[in-house]
Amino acid sequence: MSYSSLPLSSKLFQFTALTLALTLAGCGGGDGVDSIKPPIDNSGPIQALNISNVSISDNSGSATRIITSSGATASVKVTDSRGQPVSSALVTFGTDAPVSSVKFSNTNGTVLTNADGIATMTLKAVSTSDSGSYALSAKANNDAVEVQSSAYFFSLQSANLIFDQVTLAQKILPYGGSTDITGFVKSSGNMQAQTDVAVSFVASCGSVSNAVTNILGFKATYDAGTCEGSQEIVATIAESGATIRLPVTIGKVSDLGKLDIQCISGDTSAFPDSSASGEGNDQCANNVVIGALGSTLPSVRNIEFVVSADDKAFANERVKVELLNAPNDFGMGSVRNQQTLTFTTDSAGRIIVPLYAGNTIASNISVRATLISRVDVTATATNIEVISSVPAQANFTVEPTKKVLAATETDASTMDVRRLNDSTKLNVVARDANNSFVDGSTIRFIAEGGTLSANSCVVNKGRCNVTLSTAGVLPNDRRVTVLAYTTGTSTQEIDGNGIFLDENENGIANNNEFKLPSTAGVIFTQFVVGFADTTPTFTPTLGDITGDANGTKLKTFSMNGSGVTGSKKISMPSNTQVQVQALDKTTGNNVSCKVQITSNGIFGNILTVPMLVDLSTADNSNNYVLGKNQDDTDKTYTIRSQNCSAGDEIKLIVTTPAPNRKTTTEIIPVV
């Protein structure tokens, strides 16, 4: 057994205190703690602090000097000079065991005493190979008075851990199937479930993810891959070496029916594309346009093929790829290579095939992929072409289907915020110098927040689009700046600052904002999409409205889709309905309370937030600084009441559109 590494002065203090305590005990005055109780003095603050010896108990509550990975609980009691418990005293537990062998339940080993003066700390053995003995002590501090306990010696041992309730969700799998493995790791002594225990797996064929136990046990996933027939999975508890064997039966590939190859016109960082997939053996849905050598376009593009069955991807499948109908200087896999290649699918069932253009301009190039194990399974990409350059647009526009999305829903009573899923399609229209639609050019997108379905789209018959959704980053001001740019016949800049993503809408290229390295031959547009909450914010608060039994009263307010302060705000989500109703609760005045609502020159009992809310208006001197001369008319409303008397009420009903439908009702009293 090893001994305490406490300083000599601490040991002398403990010896002296113990001697005095024994002396007092002989006189009937000892209490078994490491300090001397002074005479009771109720006239002033407590000047003494006592701490009991450390005790350690196992998970069953029995005293122990053994700590395993199952854990144990150390405790001390802190009292004052009168023997009364001291609450909220700071107790620090310390040990001479290395941190690689023992860990406390918190990082610094400190805890406050409870109302009974008790402080507890959980310890666990980390290294099961360390079988040494160590000392544990505790130090209490209260009102600048500090006292330390004597050392309590303990040993480390491996816990006898066993498996319990280990099951396979499915014992018979189809070819390429997967299943979950669940269970518990428990201590054989008291059958209590253990946490933070590593469980490893080995399969005779296929793969299994390793797992670590938590309060719900453990969960791992077995993936059969291309295995067939009877297989076995072996699970092992690293700490105790306990194992369990799990048999599983996997169907044959022939039982699947026909596998499928899906063609995708792929992306590269140099030339992103709005990758869309075809159905089954259909050709790639998008044109794959590659620039001839020496042109302004990248001369290398990728296409992808995915092997699957019933939407499940198949890894480690060998696929033969052939180049069809290509000019002599066109290459596949490498420059000018036209030999058949063999690829192996990755974990997503995918192969990526690089294509290399030469100098020859060509269209109707095609690439065919065939599954080697099933030669009847094939897919062909046929819409591949090599062009000399991108037609230069004179201008292009991007118009969202709606300008303000429902991004969150706030519970007005609890102020809890829930994320919502909404999206808008960003529609591009591109024209050349003759105002004709162009083809083949790539429009690139960058957004401040949310998630783009793709970073670019390729113009076909003057049009293309990407989708912006509310998933991802939610800006603090709820205003998402979107920059779209492409090659063009003119050069544009933002106030002489180049072209950049103006996130804070100030017209200045700040250090943290994306900026194009060059503006030569680049045209762009920039706009804002709002990420609103479905709970409206009224400015000022609605309050009440003055009655006029024989006349008209007006109440004007702004209704915004977020509580963000500042001048740049957003409306409620596009297509939100705003309705007013008069609740005529007065009788005998021979008039009926009536009400209408008006906004942006439109009035009625029901108004709708426009799909294309005017979130910002550019001024004449600069068309690209967002937020300048902002037009708030789409967020400003006026309630017009007529012949309403004190005691009547006006109901304001705000309803956001499906699928994030929410109704908020406000009652405005007439006074």
PDB file of N, CA and C in Angstrom, residues 263-302:
ATOM      1  N   CYS A 263     -28.161   8.848 -61.767  1.00  0.00           N
ATOM      2  CA  CYS A 263     -27.156   9.754 -62.333  1.00  0.00           C
ATOM      3  C   CYS A 263     -27.345  11.155 -61.761  1.00  0.00           C
ATOM      4  N   ILE A 264     -26.255  11.774 -61.345  1.00  0.00           N
ATOM      5  CA  ILE A 264     -26.293  13.132 -60.804  1.00  0.00           C
ATOM      6  C   ILE A 264     -25.238  13.969 -61.517  1.00  0.00           C
ATOM      7  N   SER A 265     -25.652  15.138 -61.994  1.00  0.00           N
ATOM      8  CA  SER A 265     -24.661  16.055 -62.582  1.00  0.00           C
ATOM      9  C   SER A 265     -23.995  16.781 -61.436  1.00  0.00           C
ATOM     10  N   GLY A 266     -22.755  16.448 -61.176  1.00  0.00           N
ATOM     11  CA  GLY A 266     -22.113  16.783 -59.911  1.00  0.00           C
ATOM     12  C   GLY A 266     -21.554  18.180 -59.811  1.00  0.00           C
ATOM     13  N   ASP A 267     -21.047  18.472 -58.624  1.00  0.00           N
ATOM     14  CA  ASP A 267     -20.480  19.771 -58.310  1.00  0.00           C
ATOM     15  C   ASP A 267     -18.963  19.693 -58.203  1.00  0.00           C
ATOM     16  N   THR A 268     -18.321  20.799 -58.433  1.00  0.00           N
ATOM     17  CA  THR A 268     -16.924  20.983 -58.057  1.00  0.00           C
ATOM     18  C   THR A 268     -16.817  22.344 -57.402  1.00  0.00           C
ATOM     19  N   SER A 269     -15.783  22.555 -56.581  1.00  0.00           N
ATOM     20  CA  SER A 269     -15.626  23.853 -55.937  1.00  0.00           C
ATOM     21  C   SER A 269     -15.354  24.945 -56.957  1.00  0.00           C
ATOM     22  N   ALA A 270     -14.716  24.576 -58.079  1.00  0.00           N
ATOM     23  CA  ALA A 270     -14.403  25.578 -59.098  1.00  0.00           C
ATOM     24  C   ALA A 270     -15.613  25.936 -59.944  1.00  0.00           C
ATOM     25  N   PHE A 271     -16.537  24.980 -60.096  1.00  0.00           N
ATOM     26  CA  PHE A 271     -17.687  25.204 -60.975  1.00  0.00           C
ATOM     27  C   PHE A 271     -18.908  24.552 -60.338  1.00  0.00           C
ATOM     28  N   PRO A 272     -19.490  25.168 -59.303  1.00  0.00           N
ATOM     29  CA  PRO A 272     -20.648  24.552 -58.653  1.00  0.00           C
ATOM     30  C   PRO A 272     -21.854  24.511 -59.574  1.00  0.00           C
ATOM     31  N   ASP A 273     -22.744  23.577 -59.311  1.00  0.00           N
ATOM     32  CA  ASP A 273     -23.915  23.385 -60.150  1.00  0.00           C
ATOM     33  C   ASP A 273     -25.108  23.082 -59.258  1.00  0.00           C
ATOM     34  N   SER A 274     -26.308  23.281 -59.751  1.00  0.00           N
ATOM     35  CA  SER A 274     -27.511  22.972 -58.970  1.00  0.00           C
ATOM     36  C   SER A 274     -27.837  21.496 -59.147  1.00  0.00           C
ATOM     37  N   SER A 275     -27.016  20.644 -58.562  1.00  0.00           N
ATOM     38  CA  SER A 275     -27.127  19.206 -58.803  1.00  0.00           C
ATOM     39  C   SER A 275     -28.534  18.693 -58.547  1.00  0.00           C
ATOM     40  N   ALA A 276     -29.101  18.060 -59.544  1.00  0.00           N
ATOM     41  CA  ALA A 276     -30.401  17.425 -59.401  1.00  0.00           C
ATOM     42  C   ALA A 276     -30.291  16.045 -60.019  1.00  0.00           C
ATOM     43  N   SER A 277     -31.000  15.094 -59.436  1.00  0.00           N
ATOM     44  CA  SER A 277     -30.852  13.721 -59.897  1.00  0.00           C
ATOM     45  C   SER A 277     -31.989  13.328 -60.818  1.00  0.00           C
ATOM     46  N   GLY A 278     -31.680  12.398 -61.717  1.00  0.00           N
ATOM     47  CA  GLY A 278     -32.712  11.824 -62.565  1.00  0.00           C
ATOM     48  C   GLY A 278     -33.383  10.665 -61.848  1.00  0.00           C
ATOM     49  N   GLU A 279     -34.355  10.067 -62.443  1.00  0.00           N
ATOM     50  CA  GLU A 279     -35.039   8.935 -61.834  1.00  0.00           C
ATOM     51  C   GLU A 279     -34.506   7.647 -62.444  1.00  0.00           C
ATOM     52  N   GLY A 280     -33.922   6.785 -61.582  1.00  0.00           N
ATOM     53  CA  GLY A 280     -33.478   5.477 -62.038  1.00  0.00           C
ATOM     54  C   GLY A 280     -32.473   5.559 -63.155  1.00  0.00           C
ATOM     55  N   ASN A 281     -32.780   4.921 -64.282  1.00  0.00           N
ATOM     56  CA  ASN A 281     -31.857   4.860 -65.399  1.00  0.00           C
ATOM     57  C   ASN A 281     -31.919   6.083 -66.301  1.00  0.00           C
ATOM     58  N   ASP A 282     -32.710   7.096 -65.915  1.00  0.00           N
ATOM     59  CA  ASP A 282     -32.789   8.294 -66.744  1.00  0.00           C
ATOM     60  C   ASP A 282     -31.447   9.002 -66.774  1.00  0.00           C
ATOM     61  N   GLN A 283     -31.317   9.853 -67.774  1.00  0.00           N
ATOM     62  CA  GLN A 283     -30.097  10.643 -67.875  1.00  0.00           C
ATOM     63  C   GLN A 283     -30.064  11.685 -66.764  1.00  0.00           C
ATOM     64  N   CYS A 284     -28.881  12.300 -66.571  1.00  0.00           N
ATOM     65  CA  CYS A 284     -28.762  13.357 -65.578  1.00  0.00           C
ATOM     66  C   CYS A 284     -29.755  14.464 -65.885  1.00  0.00           C
ATOM     67  N   ALA A 285     -30.347  15.022 -64.821  1.00  0.00           N
ATOM     68  CA  ALA A 285     -31.396  16.016 -65.018  1.00  0.00           C
ATOM     69  C   ALA A 285     -30.838  17.345 -65.514  1.00  0.00           C
ATOM     70  N   ASN A 286     -29.605  17.692 -65.152  1.00  0.00           N
ATOM     71  CA  ASN A 286     -29.031  18.985 -65.528  1.00  0.00           C
ATOM     72  C   ASN A 286     -27.990  18.826 -66.628  1.00  0.00           C
ATOM     73  N   ASN A 287     -27.885  19.843 -67.468  1.00  0.00           N
ATOM     74  CA  ASN A 287     -26.786  19.872 -68.425  1.00  0.00           C
ATOM     75  C   ASN A 287     -25.459  19.963 -67.680  1.00  0.00           C
ATOM     76  N   VAL A 288     -24.461  19.252 -68.183  1.00  0.00           N
ATOM     77  CA  VAL A 288     -23.098  19.360 -67.654  1.00  0.00           C
ATOM     78  C   VAL A 288     -22.296  20.117 -68.699  1.00  0.00           C
ATOM     79  N   VAL A 289     -22.041  21.392 -68.419  1.00  0.00           N
ATOM     80  CA  VAL A 289     -21.358  22.269 -69.369  1.00  0.00           C
ATOM     81  C   VAL A 289     -19.912  22.431 -68.930  1.00  0.00           C
ATOM     82  N   ILE A 290     -18.978  22.127 -69.832  1.00  0.00           N
ATOM     83  CA  ILE A 290     -17.543  22.207 -69.533  1.00  0.00           C
ATOM     84  C   ILE A 290     -16.909  23.175 -70.517  1.00  0.00           C
ATOM     85  N   GLY A 291     -15.996  23.994 -70.025  1.00  0.00           N
ATOM     86  CA  GLY A 291     -15.326  24.952 -70.890  1.00  0.00           C
ATOM     87  C   GLY A 291     -14.165  24.328 -71.638  1.00  0.00           C
ATOM     88  N   ALA A 292     -14.062  24.617 -72.915  1.00  0.00           N
ATOM     89  CA  ALA A 292     -12.916  24.141 -73.703  1.00  0.00           C
ATOM     90  C   ALA A 292     -11.635  24.759 -73.151  1.00  0.00           C
ATOM     91  N   LEU A 293     -10.507  24.095 -73.388  1.00  0.00           N
ATOM     92  CA  LEU A 293      -9.223  24.618 -72.926  1.00  0.00           C
ATOM     93  C   LEU A 293      -9.014  26.026 -73.485  1.00  0.00           C
ATOM     94  N   GLY A 294      -8.619  26.958 -72.621  1.00  0.00           N
ATOM     95  CA  GLY A 294      -8.400  28.333 -73.048  1.00  0.00           C
ATOM     96  C   GLY A 294      -9.625  29.214 -72.933  1.00  0.00           C
ATOM     97  N   SER A 295     -10.802  28.628 -72.579  1.00  0.00           N
ATOM     98  CA  SER A 295     -12.013  29.434 -72.447  1.00  0.00           C
ATOM     99  C   SER A 295     -12.080  30.019 -71.040  1.00  0.00           C
ATOM    100  N   THR A 296     -13.109  30.777 -70.777  1.00  0.00           N
ATOM    101  CA  THR A 296     -13.286  31.379 -69.451  1.00  0.00           C
ATOM    102  C   THR A 296     -13.906  30.415 -68.449  1.00  0.00           C
ATOM    103  N   LEU A 297     -14.300  29.238 -68.875  1.00  0.00           N
ATOM    104  CA  LEU A 297     -14.934  28.258 -67.989  1.00  0.00           C
ATOM    105  C   LEU A 297     -13.929  27.217 -67.520  1.00  0.00           C
ATOM    106  N   PRO A 298     -14.114  26.648 -66.337  1.00  0.00           N
ATOM    107  CA  PRO A 298     -13.283  25.517 -65.916  1.00  0.00           C
ATOM    108  C   PRO A 298     -13.424  24.363 -66.897  1.00  0.00           C
ATOM    109  N   SER A 299     -12.324  23.684 -67.151  1.00  0.00           N
ATOM    110  CA  SER A 299     -12.326  22.602 -68.138  1.00  0.00           C
ATOM    111  C   SER A 299     -12.483  21.233 -67.502  1.00  0.00           C
ATOM    112  N   VAL A 300     -12.715  21.186 -66.185  1.00  0.00           N
ATOM    113  CA  VAL A 300     -12.909  19.912 -65.481  1.00  0.00           C
ATOM    114  C   VAL A 300     -14.233  19.975 -64.729  1.00  0.00           C
ATOM    115  N   ARG A 301     -15.065  18.947 -64.903  1.00  0.00           N
ATOM    116  CA  ARG A 301     -16.332  18.822 -64.171  1.00  0.00           C
ATOM    117  C   ARG A 301     -16.463  17.386 -63.674  1.00  0.00           C
ATOM    118  N   ASN A 302     -17.288  17.195 -62.666  1.00  0.00           N
ATOM    119  CA  ASN A 302     -17.582  15.856 -62.165  1.00  0.00           C
ATOM    120  C   ASN A 302     -19.027  15.486 -62.452  1.00  0.00           C
TER     121      ASN A 302
END
